[in-house]
């Protein structure tokens, strides 16, 4: 009888490929397809067809069908689980007023090099161009919002490749493109790009080869501080 119960339980438990797909899993597959389109592995028609299929897929197995012939599906083997960065900042973590304004009106403005990034940065490109390069910036806060407004202009944002990157804005007769990025480091900064591109463009991507070198240092400082507090120093 017990063996029969175990057999019935095994039959009732769905295989991994039969589990219902989540929105996060659909987003992951869509990101892989977008990368494949950018690399020339898929035509625009193939990309559109597969993305439509991803939106209609109900199970994990149905999702995997759309990327099984792409290299990214094989190099992204399951590893240690970690919680992905949230889609939006934590309530109350970001101030209403900007810590920094970068403005270009019929001109260009650049913020790059070794600079200290605030929690909220506003970028305005009106008939001009703004470049915000965070690849060598110092992050005092884990969550950073870059509010970008491009009106007949362009805002270009670059981040280190070991941070998490999220997009929350949109385009009106313009282009708003944010390359979603997930860091495996729980202490890594999260950069949220928000705003609008009106007859202009906003683009945010990682700068390959650039990393936030002080992530582990900050973790060690927290450990040292906790240890000193425990020891009464």
PDB file of C-alpha atoms in Angstrom:
ATOM      1  CA  UNK A   1       0.000   0.000   0.000  1.00  0.00           C
ATOM      2  CA  UNK A   2       2.805   2.411   0.926  1.00  0.00           C
ATOM      3  CA  UNK A   3       4.537   1.711  -2.392  1.00  0.00           C
ATOM      4  CA  UNK A   4       1.325   2.456  -4.243  1.00  0.00           C
ATOM      5  CA  UNK A   5       0.995   5.772  -2.376  1.00  0.00           C
ATOM      6  CA  UNK A   6       4.577   6.696  -3.288  1.00  0.00           C
ATOM      7  CA  UNK A   7       3.934   5.874  -6.955  1.00  0.00           C
ATOM      8  CA  UNK A   8       0.802   8.011  -6.968  1.00  0.00           C
ATOM      9  CA  UNK A   9       2.678  10.893  -5.326  1.00  0.00           C
ATOM     10  CA  UNK A  10       5.462  10.657  -7.910  1.00  0.00           C
ATOM     11  CA  UNK A  11       2.921  10.747 -10.707  1.00  0.00           C
ATOM     12  CA  UNK A  12       1.170  13.745  -9.167  1.00  0.00           C
ATOM     13  CA  UNK A  13       4.353  15.828  -8.807  1.00  0.00           C
ATOM     14  CA  UNK A  14       5.012  17.638 -12.109  1.00  0.00           C
ATOM     15  CA  UNK A  15       8.431  17.543 -13.702  1.00  0.00           C
ATOM     16  CA  UNK A  16      10.419  20.759 -13.768  1.00  0.00           C
ATOM     17  CA  UNK A  17       9.541  21.387 -17.402  1.00  0.00           C
ATOM     18  CA  UNK A  18       5.829  21.037 -16.596  1.00  0.00           C
ATOM     19  CA  UNK A  19       5.797  23.694 -13.886  1.00  0.00           C
ATOM     20  CA  UNK A  20       3.868  26.863 -14.606  1.00  0.00           C
ATOM     21  CA  UNK A  21       6.148  29.652 -15.867  1.00  0.00           C
ATOM     22  CA  UNK A  22       6.520  32.890 -13.910  1.00  0.00           C
ATOM     23  CA  UNK A  23       6.803  36.434 -15.286  1.00  0.00           C
ATOM     24  CA  UNK A  24      10.465  36.496 -14.203  1.00  0.00           C
ATOM     25  CA  UNK A  25      11.170  33.358 -16.266  1.00  0.00           C
ATOM     26  CA  UNK A  26       9.430  34.860 -19.295  1.00  0.00           C
ATOM     27  CA  UNK A  27      11.546  38.015 -18.895  1.00  0.00           C
ATOM     28  CA  UNK A  28      14.724  35.905 -18.750  1.00  0.00           C
ATOM     29  CA  UNK A  29      13.875  34.102 -21.995  1.00  0.00           C
ATOM     30  CA  UNK A  30      12.927  37.388 -23.672  1.00  0.00           C
ATOM     31  CA  UNK A  31      16.311  38.864 -22.662  1.00  0.00           C
ATOM     32  CA  UNK A  32      18.118  35.904 -24.242  1.00  0.00           C
ATOM     33  CA  UNK A  33      16.141  36.366 -27.451  1.00  0.00           C
ATOM     34  CA  UNK A  34      16.954  40.085 -27.484  1.00  0.00           C
ATOM     35  CA  UNK A  35      20.669  39.309 -27.134  1.00  0.00           C
ATOM     36  CA  UNK A  36      20.412  36.766 -29.949  1.00  0.00           C
ATOM     37  CA  UNK A  37      18.793  39.374 -32.194  1.00  0.00           C
ATOM     38  CA  UNK A  38      21.545  41.889 -31.391  1.00  0.00           C
ATOM     39  CA  UNK A  39      24.219  39.268 -32.161  1.00  0.00           C
ATOM     40  CA  UNK A  40      22.618  38.408 -35.516  1.00  0.00           C
ATOM     41  CA  UNK A  41      21.664  34.867 -34.492  1.00  0.00           C
ATOM     42  CA  UNK A  42      17.973  35.594 -35.116  1.00  0.00           C
ATOM     43  CA  UNK A  43      16.273  37.629 -37.813  1.00  0.00           C
ATOM     44  CA  UNK A  44      13.775  40.301 -36.829  1.00  0.00           C
ATOM     45  CA  UNK A  45      10.923  38.024 -37.954  1.00  0.00           C
ATOM     46  CA  UNK A  46      12.230  35.062 -35.947  1.00  0.00           C
ATOM     47  CA  UNK A  47      12.712  37.286 -32.892  1.00  0.00           C
ATOM     48  CA  UNK A  48       9.165  38.679 -33.111  1.00  0.00           C
ATOM     49  CA  UNK A  49       7.690  35.195 -33.581  1.00  0.00           C
ATOM     50  CA  UNK A  50       9.574  33.738 -30.608  1.00  0.00           C
ATOM     51  CA  UNK A  51       8.785  36.655 -28.302  1.00  0.00           C
ATOM     52  CA  UNK A  52       5.111  36.225 -29.116  1.00  0.00           C
ATOM     53  CA  UNK A  53       5.430  32.543 -28.249  1.00  0.00           C
ATOM     54  CA  UNK A  54       7.163  33.382 -24.965  1.00  0.00           C
ATOM     55  CA  UNK A  55       4.281  35.649 -23.952  1.00  0.00           C
ATOM     56  CA  UNK A  56       1.809  32.822 -24.645  1.00  0.00           C
ATOM     57  CA  UNK A  57       3.847  30.023 -23.006  1.00  0.00           C
ATOM     58  CA  UNK A  58       2.340  28.504 -19.899  1.00  0.00           C
ATOM     59  CA  UNK A  59       5.058  26.122 -18.662  1.00  0.00           C
ATOM     60  CA  UNK A  60       8.819  26.234 -18.166  1.00  0.00           C
ATOM     61  CA  UNK A  61       9.243  23.520 -20.791  1.00  0.00           C
ATOM     62  CA  UNK A  62       7.389  25.580 -23.381  1.00  0.00           C
ATOM     63  CA  UNK A  63       9.690  28.544 -22.678  1.00  0.00           C
ATOM     64  CA  UNK A  64      12.898  26.541 -23.096  1.00  0.00           C
ATOM     65  CA  UNK A  65      11.855  25.491 -26.611  1.00  0.00           C
ATOM     66  CA  UNK A  66      12.387  29.041 -27.862  1.00  0.00           C
ATOM     67  CA  UNK A  67      16.077  29.194 -26.841  1.00  0.00           C
ATOM     68  CA  UNK A  68      17.289  25.598 -27.094  1.00  0.00           C
ATOM     69  CA  UNK A  69      19.161  26.338 -30.339  1.00  0.00           C
ATOM     70  CA  UNK A  70      20.930  29.411 -28.848  1.00  0.00           C
ATOM     71  CA  UNK A  71      24.318  29.306 -27.055  1.00  0.00           C
ATOM     72  CA  UNK A  72      23.004  31.386 -24.150  1.00  0.00           C
ATOM     73  CA  UNK A  73      20.618  28.595 -23.181  1.00  0.00           C
ATOM     74  CA  UNK A  74      23.541  26.216 -22.638  1.00  0.00           C
ATOM     75  CA  UNK A  75      26.014  28.519 -20.927  1.00  0.00           C
ATOM     76  CA  UNK A  76      23.427  29.677 -18.413  1.00  0.00           C
ATOM     77  CA  UNK A  77      23.431  26.443 -16.491  1.00  0.00           C
ATOM     78  CA  UNK A  78      21.571  26.478 -13.175  1.00  0.00           C
ATOM     79  CA  UNK A  79      23.851  27.685 -10.428  1.00  0.00           C
ATOM     80  CA  UNK A  80      23.448  28.678  -6.794  1.00  0.00           C
ATOM     81  CA  UNK A  81      20.098  30.326  -6.369  1.00  0.00           C
ATOM     82  CA  UNK A  82      20.002  34.016  -5.518  1.00  0.00           C
ATOM     83  CA  UNK A  83      17.238  36.553  -5.244  1.00  0.00           C
ATOM     84  CA  UNK A  84      17.108  38.763  -8.336  1.00  0.00           C
ATOM     85  CA  UNK A  85      17.060  42.510  -7.877  1.00  0.00           C
ATOM     86  CA  UNK A  86      13.543  43.939  -7.487  1.00  0.00           C
ATOM     87  CA  UNK A  87      12.005  45.728 -10.460  1.00  0.00           C
ATOM     88  CA  UNK A  88      11.540  48.942  -8.489  1.00  0.00           C
ATOM     89  CA  UNK A  89      13.421  50.636  -5.646  1.00  0.00           C
ATOM     90  CA  UNK A  90      12.512  49.923  -2.051  1.00  0.00           C
ATOM     91  CA  UNK A  91       9.872  52.331  -0.756  1.00  0.00           C
ATOM     92  CA  UNK A  92      11.552  55.267   0.966  1.00  0.00           C
ATOM     93  CA  UNK A  93      15.056  54.339  -0.207  1.00  0.00           C
ATOM     94  CA  UNK A  94      15.279  57.084  -2.854  1.00  0.00           C
ATOM     95  CA  UNK A  95      14.802  60.796  -2.058  1.00  0.00           C
ATOM     96  CA  UNK A  96      12.344  62.917  -4.032  1.00  0.00           C
ATOM     97  CA  UNK A  97      14.905  65.620  -4.808  1.00  0.00           C
ATOM     98  CA  UNK A  98      17.933  64.769  -6.956  1.00  0.00           C
ATOM     99  CA  UNK A  99      21.426  64.597  -5.512  1.00  0.00           C
ATOM    100  CA  UNK A 100      22.832  65.574  -8.894  1.00  0.00           C
ATOM    101  CA  UNK A 101      21.574  67.197 -12.116  1.00  0.00           C
ATOM    102  CA  UNK A 102      23.199  66.688 -15.520  1.00  0.00           C
ATOM    103  CA  UNK A 103      21.708  69.074 -18.091  1.00  0.00           C
ATOM    104  CA  UNK A 104      22.361  69.550 -21.804  1.00  0.00           C
ATOM    105  CA  UNK A 105      20.275  72.081 -23.764  1.00  0.00           C
ATOM    106  CA  UNK A 106      21.513  72.509 -27.333  1.00  0.00           C
ATOM    107  CA  UNK A 107      24.818  71.177 -25.979  1.00  0.00           C
ATOM    108  CA  UNK A 108      26.446  68.112 -24.426  1.00  0.00           C
ATOM    109  CA  UNK A 109      27.146  67.143 -20.830  1.00  0.00           C
ATOM    110  CA  UNK A 110      29.318  64.306 -19.509  1.00  0.00           C
ATOM    111  CA  UNK A 111      29.696  62.835 -16.043  1.00  0.00           C
ATOM    112  CA  UNK A 112      32.390  60.173 -15.918  1.00  0.00           C
ATOM    113  CA  UNK A 113      35.530  59.008 -14.153  1.00  0.00           C
ATOM    114  CA  UNK A 114      35.942  58.540 -10.406  1.00  0.00           C
ATOM    115  CA  UNK A 115      32.936  60.323  -8.944  1.00  0.00           C
ATOM    116  CA  UNK A 116      30.532  59.660  -6.087  1.00  0.00           C
ATOM    117  CA  UNK A 117      27.071  58.622  -7.287  1.00  0.00           C
ATOM    118  CA  UNK A 118      24.087  59.854  -5.299  1.00  0.00           C
ATOM    119  CA  UNK A 119      20.868  57.992  -4.760  1.00  0.00           C
ATOM    120  CA  UNK A 120      18.983  60.050  -7.371  1.00  0.00           C
ATOM    121  CA  UNK A 121      20.506  61.525 -10.518  1.00  0.00           C
ATOM    122  CA  UNK A 122      18.487  63.591 -12.986  1.00  0.00           C
ATOM    123  CA  UNK A 123      19.585  63.813 -16.632  1.00  0.00           C
ATOM    124  CA  UNK A 124      18.007  66.265 -19.083  1.00  0.00           C
ATOM    125  CA  UNK A 125      18.916  66.202 -22.774  1.00  0.00           C
ATOM    126  CA  UNK A 126      16.947  68.783 -24.776  1.00  0.00           C
ATOM    127  CA  UNK A 127      18.262  69.072 -28.309  1.00  0.00           C
ATOM    128  CA  UNK A 128      21.502  67.839 -26.793  1.00  0.00           C
ATOM    129  CA  UNK A 129      23.302  64.782 -25.423  1.00  0.00           C
ATOM    130  CA  UNK A 130      24.075  63.562 -21.919  1.00  0.00           C
ATOM    131  CA  UNK A 131      26.550  60.818 -21.040  1.00  0.00           C
ATOM    132  CA  UNK A 132      26.521  59.352 -17.533  1.00  0.00           C
ATOM    133  CA  UNK A 133      29.278  56.816 -16.967  1.00  0.00           C
ATOM    134  CA  UNK A 134      29.025  54.949 -13.654  1.00  0.00           C
ATOM    135  CA  UNK A 135      31.657  52.357 -14.576  1.00  0.00           C
ATOM    136  CA  UNK A 136      34.270  53.966 -12.274  1.00  0.00           C
ATOM    137  CA  UNK A 137      31.896  55.675  -9.853  1.00  0.00           C
ATOM    138  CA  UNK A 138      31.868  55.227  -6.088  1.00  0.00           C
ATOM    139  CA  UNK A 139      28.589  53.800  -4.815  1.00  0.00           C
ATOM    140  CA  UNK A 140      27.727  54.869  -1.266  1.00  0.00           C
ATOM    141  CA  UNK A 141      24.206  53.500  -1.632  1.00  0.00           C
ATOM    142  CA  UNK A 142      22.999  50.170  -2.948  1.00  0.00           C
ATOM    143  CA  UNK A 143      20.036  51.626  -4.850  1.00  0.00           C
ATOM    144  CA  UNK A 144      20.531  54.404  -7.395  1.00  0.00           C
ATOM    145  CA  UNK A 145      17.903  55.953  -9.666  1.00  0.00           C
ATOM    146  CA  UNK A 146      18.872  57.757 -12.869  1.00  0.00           C
ATOM    147  CA  UNK A 147      15.849  59.780 -13.992  1.00  0.00           C
ATOM    148  CA  UNK A 148      16.376  60.522 -17.683  1.00  0.00           C
ATOM    149  CA  UNK A 149      14.494  62.900 -19.965  1.00  0.00           C
ATOM    150  CA  UNK A 150      15.482  63.048 -23.628  1.00  0.00           C
ATOM    151  CA  UNK A 151      13.540  65.501 -25.821  1.00  0.00           C
ATOM    152  CA  UNK A 152      14.996  65.630 -29.327  1.00  0.00           C
ATOM    153  CA  UNK A 153      18.189  64.506 -27.610  1.00  0.00           C
ATOM    154  CA  UNK A 154      19.959  61.470 -26.169  1.00  0.00           C
ATOM    155  CA  UNK A 155      20.914  60.157 -22.753  1.00  0.00           C
ATOM    156  CA  UNK A 156      23.533  57.404 -22.631  1.00  0.00           C
ATOM    157  CA  UNK A 157      24.166  55.556 -19.366  1.00  0.00           C
ATOM    158  CA  UNK A 158      26.936  53.047 -18.727  1.00  0.00           C
ATOM    159  CA  UNK A 159      27.288  50.908 -15.605  1.00  0.00           C
ATOM    160  CA  UNK A 160      29.804  48.333 -14.306  1.00  0.00           C
ATOM    161  CA  UNK A 161      29.049  44.817 -15.459  1.00  0.00           C
ATOM    162  CA  UNK A 162      28.748  43.429 -11.915  1.00  0.00           C
ATOM    163  CA  UNK A 163      25.797  45.588 -10.830  1.00  0.00           C
ATOM    164  CA  UNK A 164      22.088  44.965 -11.380  1.00  0.00           C
ATOM    165  CA  UNK A 165      20.383  47.168 -13.969  1.00  0.00           C
ATOM    166  CA  UNK A 166      16.650  47.765 -14.315  1.00  0.00           C
ATOM    167  CA  UNK A 167      14.558  49.950 -16.643  1.00  0.00           C
ATOM    168  CA  UNK A 168      11.313  51.637 -15.612  1.00  0.00           C
ATOM    169  CA  UNK A 169      10.734  54.289 -18.298  1.00  0.00           C
ATOM    170  CA  UNK A 170       9.368  54.471 -21.811  1.00  0.00           C
ATOM    171  CA  UNK A 171       9.479  56.226 -25.159  1.00  0.00           C
ATOM    172  CA  UNK A 172       7.079  58.496 -27.025  1.00  0.00           C
ATOM    173  CA  UNK A 173       8.104  58.439 -30.677  1.00  0.00           C
ATOM    174  CA  UNK A 174      11.517  57.702 -29.256  1.00  0.00           C
ATOM    175  CA  UNK A 175      13.725  54.875 -28.040  1.00  0.00           C
ATOM    176  CA  UNK A 176      14.063  53.819 -24.375  1.00  0.00           C
ATOM    177  CA  UNK A 177      16.391  50.817 -24.113  1.00  0.00           C
ATOM    178  CA  UNK A 178      17.786  49.340 -20.899  1.00  0.00           C
ATOM    179  CA  UNK A 179      19.793  46.108 -21.006  1.00  0.00           C
ATOM    180  CA  UNK A 180      18.527  44.230 -17.954  1.00  0.00           C
ATOM    181  CA  UNK A 181      21.423  43.000 -15.842  1.00  0.00           C
ATOM    182  CA  UNK A 182      21.545  40.778 -12.752  1.00  0.00           C
ATOM    183  CA  UNK A 183      24.502  40.626 -10.409  1.00  0.00           C
ATOM    184  CA  UNK A 184      25.305  37.490  -8.463  1.00  0.00           C
ATOM    185  CA  UNK A 185      26.581  39.604  -5.569  1.00  0.00           C
ATOM    186  CA  UNK A 186      23.922  40.322  -2.918  1.00  0.00           C
ATOM    187  CA  UNK A 187      25.774  43.522  -1.958  1.00  0.00           C
ATOM    188  CA  UNK A 188      26.011  44.825  -5.534  1.00  0.00           C
ATOM    189  CA  UNK A 189      24.444  48.197  -6.353  1.00  0.00           C
ATOM    190  CA  UNK A 190      21.158  48.283  -8.260  1.00  0.00           C
ATOM    191  CA  UNK A 191      20.807  51.017 -10.878  1.00  0.00           C
ATOM    192  CA  UNK A 192      17.247  51.908 -11.905  1.00  0.00           C
ATOM    193  CA  UNK A 193      16.863  53.924 -15.103  1.00  0.00           C
ATOM    194  CA  UNK A 194      13.565  55.798 -15.224  1.00  0.00           C
ATOM    195  CA  UNK A 195      12.124  58.599 -17.356  1.00  0.00           C
ATOM    196  CA  UNK A 196      11.017  59.234 -20.935  1.00  0.00           C
ATOM    197  CA  UNK A 197      12.434  59.571 -24.412  1.00  0.00           C
ATOM    198  CA  UNK A 198      10.314  61.956 -26.501  1.00  0.00           C
ATOM    199  CA  UNK A 199      11.533  62.020 -30.094  1.00  0.00           C
ATOM    200  CA  UNK A 200      14.885  61.112 -28.607  1.00  0.00           C
ATOM    201  CA  UNK A 201      16.699  58.181 -27.051  1.00  0.00           C
ATOM    202  CA  UNK A 202      17.649  56.829 -23.634  1.00  0.00           C
ATOM    203  CA  UNK A 203      20.055  53.898 -23.541  1.00  0.00           C
ATOM    204  CA  UNK A 204      21.577  52.088 -20.549  1.00  0.00           C
ATOM    205  CA  UNK A 205      24.067  49.239 -20.875  1.00  0.00           C
ATOM    206  CA  UNK A 206      26.965  47.662 -18.962  1.00  0.00           C
ATOM    207  CA  UNK A 207      30.505  48.616 -19.884  1.00  0.00           C
ATOM    208  CA  UNK A 208      32.331  45.332 -20.351  1.00  0.00           C
ATOM    209  CA  UNK A 209      35.476  44.882 -18.312  1.00  0.00           C
ATOM    210  CA  UNK A 210      34.436  47.462 -15.716  1.00  0.00           C
ATOM    211  CA  UNK A 211      33.413  46.269 -12.252  1.00  0.00           C
ATOM    212  CA  UNK A 212      32.615  47.781  -8.879  1.00  0.00           C
ATOM    213  CA  UNK A 213      35.825  46.776  -7.151  1.00  0.00           C
ATOM    214  CA  UNK A 214      34.775  47.845  -3.678  1.00  0.00           C
ATOM    215  CA  UNK A 215      31.782  45.508  -3.298  1.00  0.00           C
ATOM    216  CA  UNK A 216      33.828  42.937  -1.382  1.00  0.00           C
ATOM    217  CA  UNK A 217      35.540  45.738   0.539  1.00  0.00           C
ATOM    218  CA  UNK A 218      32.178  47.043   1.705  1.00  0.00           C
ATOM    219  CA  UNK A 219      31.127  43.555   2.768  1.00  0.00           C
ATOM    220  CA  UNK A 220      34.354  43.180   4.761  1.00  0.00           C
ATOM    221  CA  UNK A 221      33.843  46.578   6.406  1.00  0.00           C
ATOM    222  CA  UNK A 222      30.376  45.501   7.511  1.00  0.00           C
ATOM    223  CA  UNK A 223      31.784  42.270   8.953  1.00  0.00           C
ATOM    224  CA  UNK A 224      34.554  44.167  10.755  1.00  0.00           C
ATOM    225  CA  UNK A 225      32.086  46.697  12.150  1.00  0.00           C
ATOM    226  CA  UNK A 226      29.794  43.937  13.383  1.00  0.00           C
ATOM    227  CA  UNK A 227      32.744  42.117  14.938  1.00  0.00           C
ATOM    228  CA  UNK A 228      33.989  45.258  16.718  1.00  0.00           C
ATOM    229  CA  UNK A 229      30.506  45.890  18.071  1.00  0.00           C
ATOM    230  CA  UNK A 230      30.292  42.302  19.312  1.00  0.00           C
ATOM    231  CA  UNK A 231      33.670  42.632  21.050  1.00  0.00           C
ATOM    232  CA  UNK A 232      32.690  45.958  22.623  1.00  0.00           C
ATOM    233  CA  UNK A 233      35.276  48.110  20.791  1.00  0.00           C
TER     234      UNK A 233
END
